[in-house]
PDB file of C-alpha atoms in Angstrom:
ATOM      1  CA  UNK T1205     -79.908 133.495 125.648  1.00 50.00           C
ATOM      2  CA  UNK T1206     -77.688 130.892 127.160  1.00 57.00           C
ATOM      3  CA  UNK T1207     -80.109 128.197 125.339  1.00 64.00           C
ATOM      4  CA  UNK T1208     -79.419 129.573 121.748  1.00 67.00           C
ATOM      5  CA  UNK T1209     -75.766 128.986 121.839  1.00 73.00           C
ATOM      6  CA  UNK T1210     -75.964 124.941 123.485  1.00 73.00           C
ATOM      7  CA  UNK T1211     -78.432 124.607 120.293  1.00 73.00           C
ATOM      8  CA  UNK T1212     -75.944 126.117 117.994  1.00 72.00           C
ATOM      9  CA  UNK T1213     -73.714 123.826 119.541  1.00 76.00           C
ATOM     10  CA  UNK T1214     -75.547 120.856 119.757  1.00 78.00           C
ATOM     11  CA  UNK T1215     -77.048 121.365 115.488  1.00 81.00           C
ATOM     12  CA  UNK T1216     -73.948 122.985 113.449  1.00 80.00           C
ATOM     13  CA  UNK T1217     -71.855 119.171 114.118  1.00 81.00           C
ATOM     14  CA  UNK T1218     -75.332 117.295 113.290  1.00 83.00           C
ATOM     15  CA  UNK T1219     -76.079 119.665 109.930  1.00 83.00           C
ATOM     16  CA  UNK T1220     -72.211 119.017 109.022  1.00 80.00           C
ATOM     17  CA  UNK T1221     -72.519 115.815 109.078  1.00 79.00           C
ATOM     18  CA  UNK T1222     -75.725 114.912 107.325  1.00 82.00           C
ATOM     19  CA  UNK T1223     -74.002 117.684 104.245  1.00 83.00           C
ATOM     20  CA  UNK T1224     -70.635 115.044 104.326  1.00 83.00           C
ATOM     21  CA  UNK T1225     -72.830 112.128 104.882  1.00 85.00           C
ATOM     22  CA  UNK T1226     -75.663 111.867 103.205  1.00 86.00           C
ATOM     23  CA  UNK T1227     -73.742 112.394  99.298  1.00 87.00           C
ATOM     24  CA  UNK T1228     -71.634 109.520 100.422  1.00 87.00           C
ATOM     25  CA  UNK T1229     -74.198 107.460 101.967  1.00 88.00           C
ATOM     26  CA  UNK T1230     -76.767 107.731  98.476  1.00 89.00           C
ATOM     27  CA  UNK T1231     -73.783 106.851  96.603  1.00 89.00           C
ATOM     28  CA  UNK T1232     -73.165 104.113  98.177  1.00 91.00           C
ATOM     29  CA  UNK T1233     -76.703 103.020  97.955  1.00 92.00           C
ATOM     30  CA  UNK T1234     -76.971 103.617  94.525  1.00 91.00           C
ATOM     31  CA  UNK T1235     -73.997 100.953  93.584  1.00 89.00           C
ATOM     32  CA  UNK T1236     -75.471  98.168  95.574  1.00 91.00           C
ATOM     33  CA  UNK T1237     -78.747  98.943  93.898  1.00 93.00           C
ATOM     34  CA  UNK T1238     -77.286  99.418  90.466  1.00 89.00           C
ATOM     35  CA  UNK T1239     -75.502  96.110  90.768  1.00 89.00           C
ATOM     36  CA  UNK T1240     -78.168  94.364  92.625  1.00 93.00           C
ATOM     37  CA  UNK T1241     -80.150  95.597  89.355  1.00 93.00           C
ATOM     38  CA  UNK T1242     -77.514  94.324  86.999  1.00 92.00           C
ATOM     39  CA  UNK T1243     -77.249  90.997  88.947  1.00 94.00           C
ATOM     40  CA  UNK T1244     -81.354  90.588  88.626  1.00 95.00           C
ATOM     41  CA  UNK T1245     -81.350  91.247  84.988  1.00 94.00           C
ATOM     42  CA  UNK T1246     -78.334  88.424  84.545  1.00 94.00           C
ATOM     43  CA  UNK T1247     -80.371  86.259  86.434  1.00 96.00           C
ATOM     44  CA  UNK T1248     -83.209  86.361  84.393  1.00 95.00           C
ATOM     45  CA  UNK T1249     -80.972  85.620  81.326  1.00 94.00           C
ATOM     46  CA  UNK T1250     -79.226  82.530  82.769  1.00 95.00           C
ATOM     47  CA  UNK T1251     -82.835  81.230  84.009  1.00 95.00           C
ATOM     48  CA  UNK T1252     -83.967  81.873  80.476  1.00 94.00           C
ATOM     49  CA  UNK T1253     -81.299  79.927  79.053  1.00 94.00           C
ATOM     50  CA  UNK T1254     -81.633  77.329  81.499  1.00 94.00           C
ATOM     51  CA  UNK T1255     -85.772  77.009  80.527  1.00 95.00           C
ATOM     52  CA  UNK T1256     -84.522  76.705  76.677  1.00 94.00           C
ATOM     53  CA  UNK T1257     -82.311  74.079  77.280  1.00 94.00           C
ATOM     54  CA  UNK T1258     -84.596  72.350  78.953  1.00 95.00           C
ATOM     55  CA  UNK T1259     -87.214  72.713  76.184  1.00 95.00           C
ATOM     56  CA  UNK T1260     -85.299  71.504  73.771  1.00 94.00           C
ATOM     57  CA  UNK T1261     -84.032  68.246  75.580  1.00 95.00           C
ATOM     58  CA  UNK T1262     -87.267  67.382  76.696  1.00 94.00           C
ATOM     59  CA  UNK T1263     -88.758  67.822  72.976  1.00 94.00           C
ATOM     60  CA  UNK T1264     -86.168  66.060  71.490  1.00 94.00           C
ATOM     61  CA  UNK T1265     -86.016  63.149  73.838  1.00 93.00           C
ATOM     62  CA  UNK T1266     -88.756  61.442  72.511  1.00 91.00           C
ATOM     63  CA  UNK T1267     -89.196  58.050  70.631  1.00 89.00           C
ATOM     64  CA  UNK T1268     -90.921  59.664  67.686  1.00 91.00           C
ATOM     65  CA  UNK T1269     -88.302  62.313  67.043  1.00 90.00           C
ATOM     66  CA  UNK T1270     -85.886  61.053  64.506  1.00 93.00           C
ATOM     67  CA  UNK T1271     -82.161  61.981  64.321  1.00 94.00           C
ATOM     68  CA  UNK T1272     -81.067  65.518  63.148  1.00 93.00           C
ATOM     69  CA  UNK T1273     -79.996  69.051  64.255  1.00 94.00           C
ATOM     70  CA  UNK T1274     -82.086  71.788  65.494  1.00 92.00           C
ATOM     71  CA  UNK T1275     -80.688  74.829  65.677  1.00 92.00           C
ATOM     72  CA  UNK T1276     -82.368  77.938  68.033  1.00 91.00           C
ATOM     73  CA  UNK T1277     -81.411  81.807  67.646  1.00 89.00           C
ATOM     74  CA  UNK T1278     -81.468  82.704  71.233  1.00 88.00           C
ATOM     75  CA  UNK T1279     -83.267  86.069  71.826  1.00 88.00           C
ATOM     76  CA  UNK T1280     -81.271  87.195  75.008  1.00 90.00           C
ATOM     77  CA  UNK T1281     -79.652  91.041  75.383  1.00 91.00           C
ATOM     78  CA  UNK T1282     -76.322  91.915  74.111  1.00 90.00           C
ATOM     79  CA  UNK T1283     -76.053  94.214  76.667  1.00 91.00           C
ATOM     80  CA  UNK T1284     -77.116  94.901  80.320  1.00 91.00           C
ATOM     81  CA  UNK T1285     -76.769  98.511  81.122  1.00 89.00           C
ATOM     82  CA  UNK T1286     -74.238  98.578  78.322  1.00 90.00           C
ATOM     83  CA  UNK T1287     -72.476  96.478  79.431  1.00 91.00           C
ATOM     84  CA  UNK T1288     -71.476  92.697  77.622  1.00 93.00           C
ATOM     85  CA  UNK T1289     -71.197  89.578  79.858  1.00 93.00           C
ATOM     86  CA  UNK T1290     -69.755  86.168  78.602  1.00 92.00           C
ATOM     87  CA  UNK T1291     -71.491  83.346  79.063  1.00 92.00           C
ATOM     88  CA  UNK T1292     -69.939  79.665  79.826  1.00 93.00           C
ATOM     89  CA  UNK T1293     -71.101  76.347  79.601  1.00 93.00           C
ATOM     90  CA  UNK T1294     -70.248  73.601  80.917  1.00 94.00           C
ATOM     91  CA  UNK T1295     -71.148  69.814  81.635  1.00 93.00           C
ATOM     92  CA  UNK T1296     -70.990  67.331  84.673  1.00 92.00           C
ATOM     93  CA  UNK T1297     -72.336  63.013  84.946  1.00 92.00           C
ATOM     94  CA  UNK T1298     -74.072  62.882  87.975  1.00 89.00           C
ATOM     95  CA  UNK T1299     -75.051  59.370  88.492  1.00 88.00           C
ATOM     96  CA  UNK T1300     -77.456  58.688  85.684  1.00 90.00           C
ATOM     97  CA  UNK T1301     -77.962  62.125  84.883  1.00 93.00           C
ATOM     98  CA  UNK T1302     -75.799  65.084  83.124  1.00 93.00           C
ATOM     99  CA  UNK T1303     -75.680  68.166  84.354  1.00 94.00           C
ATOM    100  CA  UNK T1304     -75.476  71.216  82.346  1.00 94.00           C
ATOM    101  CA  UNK T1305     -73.732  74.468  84.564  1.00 95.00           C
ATOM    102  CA  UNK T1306     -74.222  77.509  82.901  1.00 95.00           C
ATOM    103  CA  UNK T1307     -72.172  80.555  83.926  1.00 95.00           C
ATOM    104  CA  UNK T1308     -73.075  84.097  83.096  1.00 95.00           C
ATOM    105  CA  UNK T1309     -70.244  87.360  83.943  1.00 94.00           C
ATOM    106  CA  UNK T1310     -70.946  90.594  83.157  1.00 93.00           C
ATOM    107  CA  UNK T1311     -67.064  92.189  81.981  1.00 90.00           C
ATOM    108  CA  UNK T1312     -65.406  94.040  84.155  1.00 87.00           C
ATOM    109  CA  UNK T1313     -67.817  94.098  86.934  1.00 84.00           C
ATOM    110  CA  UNK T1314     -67.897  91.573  89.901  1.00 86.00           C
ATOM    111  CA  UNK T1315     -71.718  90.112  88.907  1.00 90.00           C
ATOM    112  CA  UNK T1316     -71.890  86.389  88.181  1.00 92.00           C
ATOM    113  CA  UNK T1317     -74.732  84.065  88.646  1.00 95.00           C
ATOM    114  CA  UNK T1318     -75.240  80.572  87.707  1.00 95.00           C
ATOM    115  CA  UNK T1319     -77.904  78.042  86.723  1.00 95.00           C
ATOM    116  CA  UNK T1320     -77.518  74.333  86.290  1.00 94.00           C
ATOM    117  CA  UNK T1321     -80.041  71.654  84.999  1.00 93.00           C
ATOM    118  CA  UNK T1322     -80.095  67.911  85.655  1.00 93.00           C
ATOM    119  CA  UNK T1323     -80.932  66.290  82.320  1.00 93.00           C
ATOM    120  CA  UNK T1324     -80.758  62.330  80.742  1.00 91.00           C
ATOM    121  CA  UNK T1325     -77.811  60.122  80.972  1.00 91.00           C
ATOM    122  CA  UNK T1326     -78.366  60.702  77.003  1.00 92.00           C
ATOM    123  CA  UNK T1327     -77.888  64.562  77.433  1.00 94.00           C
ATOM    124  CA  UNK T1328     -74.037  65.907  76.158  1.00 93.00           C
ATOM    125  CA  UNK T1329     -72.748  69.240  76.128  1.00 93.00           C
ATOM    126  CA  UNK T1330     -69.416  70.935  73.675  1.00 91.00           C
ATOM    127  CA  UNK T1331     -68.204  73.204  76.284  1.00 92.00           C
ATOM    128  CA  UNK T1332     -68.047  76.668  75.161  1.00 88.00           C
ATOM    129  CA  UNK T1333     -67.822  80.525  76.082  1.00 87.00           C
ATOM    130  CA  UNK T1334     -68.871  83.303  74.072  1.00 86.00           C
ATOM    131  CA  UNK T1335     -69.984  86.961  74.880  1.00 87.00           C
ATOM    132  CA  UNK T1336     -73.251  88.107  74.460  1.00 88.00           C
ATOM    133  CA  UNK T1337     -72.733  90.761  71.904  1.00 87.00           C
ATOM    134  CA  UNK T1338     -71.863  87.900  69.617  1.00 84.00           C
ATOM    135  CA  UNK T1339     -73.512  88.105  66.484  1.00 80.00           C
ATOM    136  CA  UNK T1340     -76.110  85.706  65.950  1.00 76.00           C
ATOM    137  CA  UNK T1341     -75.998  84.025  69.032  1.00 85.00           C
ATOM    138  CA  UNK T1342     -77.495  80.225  68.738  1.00 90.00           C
ATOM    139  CA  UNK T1343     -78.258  76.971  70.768  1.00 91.00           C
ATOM    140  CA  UNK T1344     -77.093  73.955  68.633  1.00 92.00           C
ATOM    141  CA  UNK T1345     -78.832  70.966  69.560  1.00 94.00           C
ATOM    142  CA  UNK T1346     -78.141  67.735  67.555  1.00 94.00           C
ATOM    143  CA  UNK T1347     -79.997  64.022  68.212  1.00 95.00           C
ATOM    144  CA  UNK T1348     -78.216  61.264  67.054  1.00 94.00           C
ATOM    145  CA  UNK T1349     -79.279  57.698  65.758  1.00 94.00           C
ATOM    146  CA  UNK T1350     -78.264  56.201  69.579  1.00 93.00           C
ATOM    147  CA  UNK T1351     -80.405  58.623  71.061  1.00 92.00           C
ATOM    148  CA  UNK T1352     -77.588  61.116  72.457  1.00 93.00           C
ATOM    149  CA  UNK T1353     -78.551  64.925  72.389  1.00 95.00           C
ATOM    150  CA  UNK T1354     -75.328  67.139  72.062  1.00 95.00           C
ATOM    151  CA  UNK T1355     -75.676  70.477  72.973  1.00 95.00           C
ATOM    152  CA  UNK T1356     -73.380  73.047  70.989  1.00 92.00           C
ATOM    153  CA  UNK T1357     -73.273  77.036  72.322  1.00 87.00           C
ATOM    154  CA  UNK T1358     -71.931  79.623  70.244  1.00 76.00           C
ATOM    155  CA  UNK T1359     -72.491  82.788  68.166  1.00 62.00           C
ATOM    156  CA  UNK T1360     -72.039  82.439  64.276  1.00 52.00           C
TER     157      UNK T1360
END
């Protein structure tokens, strides 16, 4: 009988334990997934951006495309996990290129990602910042008679 008691011993500090632990432990695991989640999903909506802005330079950028505004309803959430994020752009000469940062925060929650891309000397940006849930949000792209193509962000 001396054996049944060092078990009890030994298991009722290990059973404790995994009822404290294992609550705190999945919780914990289920925020760094959740955000991890939310972070993926902002990701994709920043690389989407990025893609469109590309598009549209490299389609306007041509010899054959004369002056004039295009303007492109962009079809990204207003929400991820119900939750709004703003979205910031900005621009940067690098050499003989222009760089156009975009900067995507979810509000009131620590996930931010970015996404830049290198364009033409030619390229210009209006710095902006909206939020998602923004009606009608839009990508304002103009061409001008010297060949410059100003970028405009914004919801309507």
């Amino acid at each position: 009988m001396p054996h049944s008691n060092i078990e009890y011993a030994i298991m009722a500090p290990i059973l404790l334990l995994q009822v404290l632990f294992l609550p705190v432990a999945t919780g914990w695991m289920m925020d760094y997934w959740g955000t991890k989640r939310m972070e993926t999903t902002l990701q994709d909506v920043a690389s989407h951006l990025g893609t469109t802005v590309q598009e549209l330079y490299y389609s306007l950028n041509r010899d054959d495309v004369l002056p004039g505004e295009v303007i492109h309803t962009l079809d990204i959430p207003e929400y991820i996990e119900s939750t709004p994020y703003t979205i910031t752009s900005s621009s940067l000469q690098i050499e003989n290129s222009t760089a156009i940062d975009l900067h995507l925060e979810l509000f009131q929650q620590d996930v931010t990602v970015r996404v830049r891309n290198i364009l033409g000397s030619n390229a210009a940006l209006n710095p902006s910042s909206f939020a998602s849930n923004s009606p009608t949000i839009h990508l304002s792209v103009e061409k001008f008679v010297n060949g410059t193509i100003r970028f405009s962000f914004g919801g309507r």
